[in-house]
Amino acid sequence: MASYELALEALRSLKPDEKPNISLVARTYGVNQSNLSKRFRGVTGSKEAQYNNQRLLSKEQSRTLIKWINQLTERGLPPTNSMLENFAREISGKEPGKNWASRWLKAHSDKVISRYSKGLDSDRKKADSAYNTHYILSLLAGNRAYTSRQTKFIIWMRRALCLV
């Protein structure tokens, strides 16, 4: 690709009144005349420029996303693929493709801290059941109605009692 850049520089360095001889410059630098002509006229760009235009996130945006993922993971909240897609959508304003998150993670696996989140243990799952919630409320209050704040406190106390 450096050959194309050198050839383009040679064409751009010509004086405005000189007519560029694209075929001569192409032979001199050993590049395809048609491709050089298209790039000189601005019809096409370099492959790298085309690739960067197709990317969902720029390099800076990717660095920001990596930093955010690592912070969440360190806090014990590793993001899922759907969360990654939502973050990318918010950052770029474009819709990520079907497998974007897994491809992006694979490409940045050396920089992203990846961990699995810990699931709930069975005691906590049982404490969250609707039956247990109803049972503890009936024990504590009979027919009394509670606000959502009071209910949350009672559920929290029930969990604390179950885990001790």
Backbone as JSON Lines, residues from 0, in Angstrom:
{"i":0,"aa":"M","n":[0.81,-1.2,0.0],"ca":[0.0,0.0,0.0],"c":[0.86,1.26,0.0]}
{"i":1,"aa":"A","n":[2.07,1.18,0.49],"ca":[2.95,2.35,0.5],"c":[3.23,2.82,-0.93]}
{"i":2,"aa":"S","n":[3.25,1.9,-1.89],"ca":[3.5,2.28,-3.28],"c":[2.41,3.21,-3.8]}
{"i":3,"aa":"Y","n":[1.16,2.9,-3.46],"ca":[0.05,3.77,-3.9],"c":[0.18,5.15,-3.27]}
{"i":4,"aa":"E","n":[0.55,5.19,-1.99],"ca":[0.69,6.48,-1.31],"c":[1.8,7.31,-1.95]}
{"i":5,"aa":"L","n":[2.92,6.65,-2.27],"ca":[4.02,7.36,-2.92],"c":[3.62,7.87,-4.31]}
{"i":6,"aa":"A","n":[2.9,7.03,-5.06],"ca":[2.44,7.42,-6.39],"c":[1.47,8.6,-6.31]}
{"i":7,"aa":"L","n":[0.57,8.55,-5.33],"ca":[-0.38,9.66,-5.16],"c":[0.34,10.94,-4.77]}
{"i":8,"aa":"E","n":[1.35,10.84,-3.92],"ca":[2.14,12.02,-3.56],"c":[2.83,12.61,-4.79]}
{"i":9,"aa":"A","n":[3.34,11.73,-5.65],"ca":[4.0,12.21,-6.88],"c":[3.0,12.94,-7.77]}
{"i":10,"aa":"L","n":[1.79,12.42,-7.88],"ca":[0.76,13.08,-8.7],"c":[0.32,14.4,-8.08]}
{"i":11,"aa":"R","n":[0.2,14.44,-6.78],"ca":[-0.25,15.66,-6.1],"c":[0.83,16.75,-6.12]}
{"i":12,"aa":"S","n":[2.08,16.34,-6.23],"ca":[3.18,17.32,-6.21],"c":[3.33,18.05,-7.55]}
{"i":13,"aa":"L","n":[2.6,17.63,-8.57],"ca":[2.67,18.32,-9.87],"c":[2.09,19.72,-9.76]}
{"i":14,"aa":"K","n":[2.58,20.59,-10.59],"ca":[2.06,21.96,-10.62],"c":[0.63,21.93,-11.16]}
{"i":15,"aa":"P","n":[-0.19,22.89,-10.74],"ca":[-1.59,22.9,-11.17],"c":[-1.77,22.96,-12.68]}
{"i":16,"aa":"D","n":[-0.85,23.57,-13.41],"ca":[-1.02,23.68,-14.86],"c":[-0.51,22.43,-15.59]}
{"i":17,"aa":"E","n":[0.18,21.52,-14.9],"ca":[0.68,20.3,-15.55],"c":[-0.42,19.23,-15.56]}
{"i":18,"aa":"K","n":[-0.49,18.51,-16.68],"ca":[-1.44,17.41,-16.78],"c":[-0.77,16.15,-16.23]}
{"i":19,"aa":"P","n":[-1.41,15.46,-15.27],"ca":[-0.78,14.28,-14.69],"c":[-0.74,13.11,-15.67]}
{"i":20,"aa":"N","n":[0.4,12.47,-15.76],"ca":[0.56,11.28,-16.59],"c":[0.44,10.07,-15.67]}
{"i":21,"aa":"I","n":[-0.79,9.61,-15.48],"ca":[-1.07,8.55,-14.52],"c":[-0.43,7.24,-14.93]}
{"i":22,"aa":"S","n":[-0.44,6.94,-16.22],"ca":[0.14,5.66,-16.67],"c":[1.65,5.62,-16.41]}
{"i":23,"aa":"L","n":[2.35,6.73,-16.61],"ca":[3.79,6.79,-16.35],"c":[4.09,6.63,-14.86]}
{"i":24,"aa":"V","n":[3.32,7.33,-14.03],"ca":[3.52,7.24,-12.58],"c":[3.2,5.82,-12.1]}
{"i":25,"aa":"A","n":[2.15,5.21,-12.65],"ca":[1.79,3.84,-12.26],"c":[2.91,2.87,-12.6]}
{"i":26,"aa":"R","n":[3.49,3.0,-13.79],"ca":[4.62,2.13,-14.16],"c":[5.83,2.38,-13.28]}
{"i":27,"aa":"T","n":[6.09,3.64,-12.98],"ca":[7.25,4.01,-12.16],"c":[7.17,3.38,-10.77]}
{"i":28,"aa":"Y","n":[5.99,3.41,-10.17],"ca":[5.83,2.91,-8.81],"c":[5.31,1.47,-8.76]}
{"i":29,"aa":"G","n":[5.06,0.88,-9.92],"ca":[4.64,-0.52,-9.98],"c":[3.25,-0.77,-9.42]}
{"i":30,"aa":"V","n":[2.32,0.12,-9.72],"ca":[0.94,-0.04,-9.24],"c":[-0.01,-0.09,-10.43]}
{"i":31,"aa":"N","n":[-1.22,-0.53,-10.17],"ca":[-2.24,-0.63,-11.21],"c":[-2.69,0.77,-11.62]}
{"i":32,"aa":"Q","n":[-2.69,1.02,-12.93],"ca":[-3.03,2.35,-13.45],"c":[-4.48,2.71,-13.15]}
{"i":33,"aa":"S","n":[-5.39,1.77,-13.33],"ca":[-6.8,2.03,-13.11],"c":[-7.07,2.38,-11.64]}
{"i":34,"aa":"N","n":[-6.49,1.59,-10.73],"ca":[-6.69,1.86,-9.3],"c":[-6.08,3.2,-8.9]}
{"i":35,"aa":"L","n":[-4.91,3.5,-9.43],"ca":[-4.26,4.77,-9.12],"c":[-5.1,5.94,-9.62]}
{"i":36,"aa":"S","n":[-5.65,5.8,-10.82],"ca":[-6.49,6.85,-11.39],"c":[-7.73,7.09,-10.52]}
{"i":37,"aa":"K","n":[-8.37,6.02,-10.09],"ca":[-9.57,6.15,-9.26],"c":[-9.25,6.8,-7.91]}
{"i":38,"aa":"R","n":[-8.13,6.41,-7.34],"ca":[-7.75,6.99,-6.05],"c":[-7.36,8.45,-6.2]}
{"i":39,"aa":"F","n":[-6.69,8.79,-7.3],"ca":[-6.28,10.17,-7.54],"c":[-7.5,11.07,-7.74]}
{"i":40,"aa":"R","n":[-8.52,10.56,-8.43],"ca":[-9.74,11.34,-8.67],"c":[-10.67,11.34,-7.46]}
{"i":41,"aa":"G","n":[-10.36,10.53,-6.45],"ca":[-11.19,10.49,-5.24],"c":[-12.39,9.57,-5.35]}
{"i":42,"aa":"V","n":[-12.43,8.73,-6.39],"ca":[-13.55,7.79,-6.56],"c":[-13.5,6.72,-5.48]}
{"i":43,"aa":"T","n":[-12.3,6.2,-5.22],"ca":[-12.13,5.21,-4.16],"c":[-11.03,5.68,-3.22]}
{"i":44,"aa":"G","n":[-11.01,5.08,-2.04],"ca":[-9.98,5.4,-1.06],"c":[-9.13,4.17,-0.8]}
{"i":45,"aa":"S","n":[-8.29,4.27,0.17],"ca":[-7.46,3.13,0.54],"c":[-8.32,2.08,1.24]}
{"i":46,"aa":"K","n":[-7.83,0.87,1.28],"ca":[-8.57,-0.21,1.96],"c":[-8.73,0.11,3.44]}
{"i":47,"aa":"E","n":[-7.7,0.69,4.02],"ca":[-7.76,1.03,5.44],"c":[-8.84,2.08,5.7]}
{"i":48,"aa":"A","n":[-8.94,3.07,4.83],"ca":[-9.98,4.09,4.98],"c":[-11.37,3.48,4.81]}
{"i":49,"aa":"Q","n":[-11.51,2.57,3.84],"ca":[-12.8,1.91,3.65],"c":[-13.16,1.07,4.87]}
{"i":50,"aa":"Y","n":[-12.16,0.37,5.42],"ca":[-12.4,-0.45,6.6],"c":[-12.83,0.41,7.78]}
{"i":51,"aa":"N","n":[-12.16,1.53,7.98],"ca":[-12.51,2.41,9.1],"c":[-13.9,3.0,8.94]}
{"i":52,"aa":"N","n":[-14.34,3.23,7.7],"ca":[-15.69,3.74,7.47],"c":[-16.76,2.7,7.78]}
{"i":53,"aa":"Q","n":[-16.42,1.42,7.66],"ca":[-17.39,0.35,7.91],"c":[-17.45,-0.05,9.38]}
{"i":54,"aa":"R","n":[-16.47,0.34,10.17],"ca":[-16.43,-0.04,11.58],"c":[-17.57,0.6,12.34]}
{"i":55,"aa":"L","n":[-18.1,-0.13,13.31],"ca":[-19.16,0.42,14.15],"c":[-18.58,1.44,15.12]}
{"i":56,"aa":"L","n":[-17.45,1.1,15.73],"ca":[-16.8,1.98,16.7],"c":[-15.42,2.38,16.2]}
{"i":57,"aa":"S","n":[-15.06,3.62,16.44],"ca":[-13.7,4.05,16.12],"c":[-12.75,3.47,17.17]}
{"i":58,"aa":"K","n":[-11.46,3.65,16.95],"ca":[-10.48,3.12,17.92],"c":[-10.65,3.78,19.28]}
{"i":59,"aa":"E","n":[-10.91,5.06,19.28],"ca":[-11.1,5.78,20.55],"c":[-12.37,5.3,21.26]}
{"i":60,"aa":"Q","n":[-13.44,5.1,20.5],"ca":[-14.68,4.6,21.09],"c":[-14.49,3.19,21.64]}
{"i":61,"aa":"S","n":[-13.72,2.37,20.94],"ca":[-13.43,1.02,21.42],"c":[-12.64,1.06,22.72]}
{"i":62,"aa":"R","n":[-11.68,1.97,22.81],"ca":[-10.9,2.09,24.05],"c":[-11.81,2.5,25.21]}
{"i":63,"aa":"T","n":[-12.74,3.41,24.94],"ca":[-13.68,3.84,25.97],"c":[-14.55,2.67,26.42]}
{"i":64,"aa":"L","n":[-15.04,1.89,25.47],"ca":[-15.87,0.74,25.8],"c":[-15.08,-0.31,26.58]}
{"i":65,"aa":"I","n":[-13.84,-0.55,26.22],"ca":[-12.99,-1.5,26.95],"c":[-12.82,-1.05,28.39]}
{"i":66,"aa":"K","n":[-12.56,0.24,28.58],"ca":[-12.39,0.77,29.93],"c":[-13.66,0.58,30.76]}
{"i":67,"aa":"W","n":[-14.8,0.84,30.16],"ca":[-16.09,0.7,30.85],"c":[-16.36,-0.76,31.19]}
{"i":68,"aa":"I","n":[-16.09,-1.67,30.27],"ca":[-16.3,-3.1,30.52],"c":[-15.41,-3.57,31.67]}
{"i":69,"aa":"N","n":[-14.15,-3.17,31.65],"ca":[-13.22,-3.58,32.7],"c":[-13.63,-3.04,34.06]}
{"i":70,"aa":"Q","n":[-14.16,-1.82,34.1],"ca":[-14.64,-1.27,35.37],"c":[-15.83,-2.07,35.89]}
{"i":71,"aa":"L","n":[-16.76,-2.38,35.01],"ca":[-17.92,-3.17,35.43],"c":[-17.5,-4.55,35.91]}
{"i":72,"aa":"T","n":[-16.57,-5.17,35.21],"ca":[-16.11,-6.51,35.57],"c":[-15.41,-6.49,36.92]}
{"i":73,"aa":"E","n":[-14.59,-5.47,37.16],"ca":[-13.9,-5.36,38.45],"c":[-14.89,-5.18,39.6]}
{"i":74,"aa":"R","n":[-16.02,-4.56,39.32],"ca":[-17.06,-4.38,40.35],"c":[-17.91,-5.64,40.54]}
{"i":75,"aa":"G","n":[-17.66,-6.65,39.73],"ca":[-18.42,-7.89,39.84],"c":[-19.66,-7.93,38.99]}
{"i":76,"aa":"L","n":[-19.76,-7.04,38.0],"ca":[-20.92,-6.98,37.11],"c":[-20.49,-7.12,35.66]}
{"i":77,"aa":"P","n":[-19.95,-8.27,35.27],"ca":[-19.5,-8.39,33.88],"c":[-20.67,-8.26,32.91]}
{"i":78,"aa":"P","n":[-20.53,-7.43,31.88],"ca":[-21.64,-7.22,30.95],"c":[-21.86,-8.41,30.02]}
{"i":79,"aa":"T","n":[-23.1,-8.61,29.64],"ca":[-23.46,-9.65,28.69],"c":[-23.29,-9.1,27.27]}
{"i":80,"aa":"N","n":[-23.43,-9.98,26.28],"ca":[-23.33,-9.54,24.88],"c":[-24.4,-8.51,24.54]}
{"i":81,"aa":"S","n":[-25.6,-8.71,25.05],"ca":[-26.67,-7.74,24.74],"c":[-26.37,-6.38,25.38]}
{"i":82,"aa":"M","n":[-25.74,-6.39,26.56],"ca":[-25.34,-5.12,27.17],"c":[-24.27,-4.44,26.33]}
{"i":83,"aa":"L","n":[-23.31,-5.23,25.81],"ca":[-22.28,-4.67,24.93],"c":[-22.9,-4.02,23.71]}
{"i":84,"aa":"E","n":[-23.88,-4.7,23.11],"ca":[-24.55,-4.15,21.94],"c":[-25.25,-2.84,22.28]}
{"i":85,"aa":"N","n":[-25.88,-2.79,23.45],"ca":[-26.55,-1.55,23.87],"c":[-25.54,-0.42,24.09]}
{"i":86,"aa":"F","n":[-24.4,-0.74,24.73],"ca":[-23.36,0.27,24.92],"c":[-22.88,0.8,23.57]}
{"i":87,"aa":"A","n":[-22.61,-0.12,22.64],"ca":[-22.1,0.27,21.32],"c":[-23.13,1.11,20.57]}
{"i":88,"aa":"R","n":[-24.4,0.75,20.69],"ca":[-25.46,1.51,20.03],"c":[-25.51,2.94,20.59]}
{"i":89,"aa":"E","n":[-25.36,3.07,21.91],"ca":[-25.37,4.39,22.53],"c":[-24.16,5.23,22.1]}
{"i":90,"aa":"I","n":[-23.0,4.58,22.01],"ca":[-21.77,5.3,21.66],"c":[-21.78,5.74,20.2]}
{"i":91,"aa":"S","n":[-22.13,4.8,19.31],"ca":[-21.99,5.08,17.87],"c":[-23.25,5.65,17.23]}
{"i":92,"aa":"G","n":[-24.4,5.37,17.8],"ca":[-25.64,5.8,17.18],"c":[-26.06,4.91,16.02]}
{"i":93,"aa":"K","n":[-25.36,3.78,15.83],"ca":[-25.69,2.82,14.77],"c":[-26.07,1.5,15.4]}
{"i":94,"aa":"E","n":[-26.81,0.71,14.65],"ca":[-27.25,-0.6,15.13],"c":[-26.16,-1.65,14.88]}
{"i":95,"aa":"P","n":[-25.68,-2.32,15.94],"ca":[-24.68,-3.38,15.71],"c":[-25.31,-4.59,15.04]}
{"i":96,"aa":"G","n":[-24.49,-5.35,14.32],"ca":[-24.96,-6.54,13.63],"c":[-25.25,-7.7,14.57]}
{"i":97,"aa":"K","n":[-25.7,-8.8,14.0],"ca":[-26.15,-9.96,14.78],"c":[-25.05,-10.49,15.7]}
{"i":98,"aa":"N","n":[-23.87,-10.71,15.2],"ca":[-22.78,-11.29,15.99],"c":[-21.7,-10.26,16.33]}
{"i":99,"aa":"W","n":[-22.05,-8.99,16.33],"ca":[-21.06,-7.95,16.55],"c":[-20.35,-8.11,17.89]}
{"i":100,"aa":"A","n":[-21.1,-8.35,18.95],"ca":[-20.52,-8.39,20.3],"c":[-19.49,-9.51,20.42]}
{"i":101,"aa":"S","n":[-19.81,-10.69,19.93],"ca":[-18.85,-11.8,20.05],"c":[-17.62,-11.56,19.19]}
{"i":102,"aa":"R","n":[-17.79,-10.98,17.99],"ca":[-16.63,-10.67,17.14],"c":[-15.77,-9.58,17.77]}
{"i":103,"aa":"W","n":[-16.41,-8.58,18.34],"ca":[-15.68,-7.49,18.97],"c":[-14.9,-8.0,20.18]}
{"i":104,"aa":"L","n":[-15.53,-8.85,21.0],"ca":[-14.84,-9.41,22.16],"c":[-13.65,-10.25,21.74]}
{"i":105,"aa":"K","n":[-13.81,-11.01,20.66],"ca":[-12.71,-11.84,20.18],"c":[-11.55,-10.97,19.69]}
{"i":106,"aa":"A","n":[-11.86,-9.89,19.01],"ca":[-10.83,-8.99,18.5],"c":[-10.11,-8.24,19.62]}
{"i":107,"aa":"H","n":[-10.79,-8.01,20.73],"ca":[-10.21,-7.25,21.84],"c":[-9.99,-8.11,23.07]}
{"i":108,"aa":"S","n":[-9.86,-9.41,22.89],"ca":[-9.75,-10.33,24.03],"c":[-8.51,-10.08,24.87]}
{"i":109,"aa":"D","n":[-7.47,-9.51,24.28],"ca":[-6.24,-9.24,25.03],"c":[-6.38,-8.03,25.96]}
{"i":110,"aa":"K","n":[-7.38,-7.18,25.73],"ca":[-7.54,-5.96,26.53],"c":[-8.72,-6.02,27.48]}
{"i":111,"aa":"V","n":[-9.7,-6.87,27.18],"ca":[-10.92,-6.94,27.97],"c":[-10.77,-7.98,29.07]}
{"i":112,"aa":"I","n":[-11.12,-7.59,30.29],"ca":[-11.15,-8.55,31.39],"c":[-12.47,-9.3,31.28]}
{"i":113,"aa":"S","n":[-12.41,-10.61,31.18],"ca":[-13.66,-11.37,31.05],"c":[-13.8,-12.33,32.22]}
{"i":114,"aa":"R","n":[-14.95,-12.28,32.83],"ca":[-15.31,-13.18,33.92],"c":[-16.78,-13.51,33.77]}
{"i":115,"aa":"Y","n":[-17.15,-14.64,34.36],"ca":[-18.56,-14.99,34.41],"c":[-19.13,-14.48,35.72]}
{"i":116,"aa":"S","n":[-20.35,-14.02,35.68],"ca":[-20.98,-13.58,36.91],"c":[-21.39,-14.79,37.73]}
{"i":117,"aa":"K","n":[-21.36,-14.62,39.03],"ca":[-21.75,-15.72,39.92],"c":[-23.27,-15.79,39.95]}
{"i":118,"aa":"G","n":[-23.79,-16.97,39.84],"ca":[-25.23,-17.14,39.91],"c":[-25.71,-17.09,41.36]}
{"i":119,"aa":"L","n":[-27.0,-17.06,41.53],"ca":[-27.57,-17.08,42.87],"c":[-27.46,-18.48,43.45]}
{"i":120,"aa":"D","n":[-27.16,-18.57,44.73],"ca":[-27.17,-19.9,45.34],"c":[-28.62,-20.28,45.62]}
{"i":121,"aa":"S","n":[-28.86,-21.54,45.9],"ca":[-30.23,-22.03,46.0],"c":[-30.98,-21.41,47.17]}
{"i":122,"aa":"D","n":[-30.3,-21.09,48.28],"ca":[-30.98,-20.48,49.42],"c":[-31.54,-19.1,49.06]}
{"i":123,"aa":"R","n":[-30.76,-18.33,48.33],"ca":[-31.25,-17.01,47.93],"c":[-32.41,-17.13,46.95]}
{"i":124,"aa":"K","n":[-32.32,-18.1,46.06],"ca":[-33.41,-18.29,45.1],"c":[-34.7,-18.66,45.82]}
{"i":125,"aa":"K","n":[-34.58,-19.55,46.8],"ca":[-35.76,-19.95,47.57],"c":[-36.33,-18.78,48.36]}
{"i":126,"aa":"A","n":[-35.45,-17.94,48.91],"ca":[-35.9,-16.79,49.69],"c":[-36.66,-15.79,48.83]}
{"i":127,"aa":"D","n":[-36.37,-15.75,47.54],"ca":[-37.04,-14.82,46.63],"c":[-38.37,-15.34,46.09]}
{"i":128,"aa":"S","n":[-38.76,-16.53,46.48],"ca":[-39.98,-17.1,45.9],"c":[-41.22,-16.35,46.39]}
{"i":129,"aa":"A","n":[-42.23,-16.36,45.59],"ca":[-43.48,-15.67,45.93],"c":[-44.12,-16.31,47.16]}
{"i":130,"aa":"Y","n":[-44.01,-17.63,47.28],"ca":[-44.59,-18.32,48.44],"c":[-43.96,-17.82,49.73]}
{"i":131,"aa":"N","n":[-42.63,-17.75,49.78],"ca":[-41.95,-17.28,50.99],"c":[-42.3,-15.83,51.3]}
{"i":132,"aa":"T","n":[-42.4,-15.02,50.29],"ca":[-42.75,-13.62,50.49],"c":[-44.15,-13.52,51.1]}
{"i":133,"aa":"H","n":[-45.08,-14.25,50.54],"ca":[-46.45,-14.24,51.06],"c":[-46.49,-14.79,52.49]}
{"i":134,"aa":"Y","n":[-45.74,-15.85,52.72],"ca":[-45.72,-16.49,54.04],"c":[-45.19,-15.53,55.1]}
{"i":135,"aa":"I","n":[-44.08,-14.88,54.85],"ca":[-43.51,-13.98,55.85],"c":[-44.4,-12.78,56.1]}
{"i":136,"aa":"L","n":[-45.04,-12.29,55.05],"ca":[-45.95,-11.16,55.23],"c":[-47.16,-11.56,56.05]}
{"i":137,"aa":"S","n":[-47.66,-12.76,55.84],"ca":[-48.82,-13.21,56.62],"c":[-48.44,-13.44,58.08]}
{"i":138,"aa":"L","n":[-47.22,-13.91,58.34],"ca":[-46.77,-14.1,59.71],"c":[-46.61,-12.77,60.44]}
{"i":139,"aa":"L","n":[-46.07,-11.81,59.77],"ca":[-45.76,-10.54,60.41],"c":[-46.97,-9.63,60.57]}
{"i":140,"aa":"A","n":[-47.92,-9.7,59.68],"ca":[-48.95,-8.68,59.69],"c":[-50.37,-9.18,59.76]}
{"i":141,"aa":"G","n":[-50.62,-10.37,59.46],"ca":[-52.0,-10.8,59.37],"c":[-52.62,-10.2,58.13]}
{"i":142,"aa":"N","n":[-53.58,-9.3,58.3],"ca":[-54.26,-8.7,57.15],"c":[-53.8,-7.26,56.88]}
{"i":143,"aa":"R","n":[-52.74,-6.81,57.52],"ca":[-52.28,-5.44,57.36],"c":[-51.62,-5.24,55.99]}
{"i":144,"aa":"A","n":[-51.85,-4.1,55.36],"ca":[-51.24,-3.78,54.07],"c":[-49.97,-2.97,54.31]}
{"i":145,"aa":"Y","n":[-48.92,-3.27,53.55],"ca":[-47.64,-2.58,53.68],"c":[-47.33,-1.78,52.43]}
{"i":146,"aa":"T","n":[-46.53,-0.74,52.61],"ca":[-46.03,-0.01,51.45],"c":[-44.92,-0.84,50.82]}
{"i":147,"aa":"S","n":[-44.53,-0.46,49.6],"ca":[-43.48,-1.23,48.93],"c":[-42.16,-1.12,49.69]}
{"i":148,"aa":"R","n":[-41.91,0.01,50.33],"ca":[-40.67,0.16,51.1],"c":[-40.66,-0.77,52.3]}
{"i":149,"aa":"Q","n":[-41.79,-0.85,52.99],"ca":[-41.89,-1.75,54.14],"c":[-41.77,-3.2,53.69]}
{"i":150,"aa":"T","n":[-42.39,-3.52,52.57],"ca":[-42.34,-4.89,52.05],"c":[-40.91,-5.27,51.71]}
{"i":151,"aa":"K","n":[-40.18,-4.37,51.09],"ca":[-38.78,-4.65,50.76],"c":[-37.96,-4.89,52.02]}
{"i":152,"aa":"F","n":[-38.24,-4.11,53.07],"ca":[-37.51,-4.3,54.32],"c":[-37.84,-5.66,54.93]}
{"i":153,"aa":"I","n":[-39.09,-6.04,54.91],"ca":[-39.49,-7.33,55.47],"c":[-38.85,-8.47,54.68]}
{"i":154,"aa":"I","n":[-38.84,-8.35,53.36],"ca":[-38.21,-9.38,52.52],"c":[-36.72,-9.46,52.83]}
{"i":155,"aa":"W","n":[-36.1,-8.3,53.02],"ca":[-34.67,-8.28,53.35],"c":[-34.42,-8.97,54.69]}
{"i":156,"aa":"M","n":[-35.29,-8.7,55.68],"ca":[-35.15,-9.34,56.99],"c":[-35.34,-10.85,56.88]}
{"i":157,"aa":"R","n":[-36.29,-11.27,56.06],"ca":[-36.54,-12.7,55.87],"c":[-35.31,-13.37,55.27]}
{"i":158,"aa":"R","n":[-34.71,-12.73,54.3],"ca":[-33.5,-13.28,53.68],"c":[-32.37,-13.37,54.7]}
{"i":159,"aa":"A","n":[-32.23,-12.33,55.49],"ca":[-31.16,-12.32,56.5],"c":[-31.37,-13.45,57.5]}
{"i":160,"aa":"L","n":[-32.63,-13.69,57.89],"ca":[-32.91,-14.77,58.83],"c":[-32.66,-16.14,58.21]}
{"i":161,"aa":"C","n":[-32.95,-16.29,56.92],"ca":[-32.75,-17.57,56.24],"c":[-31.27,-17.88,56.06]}
{"i":162,"aa":"L","n":[-30.47,-16.87,55.87],"ca":[-29.05,-17.09,55.59],"c":[-28.22,-17.3,56.85]}
{"i":163,"aa":"V","n":[-28.76,-16.96,58.01],"ca":[-28.0,-17.11,59.26],"c":[-27.99,-18.54,59.71]}
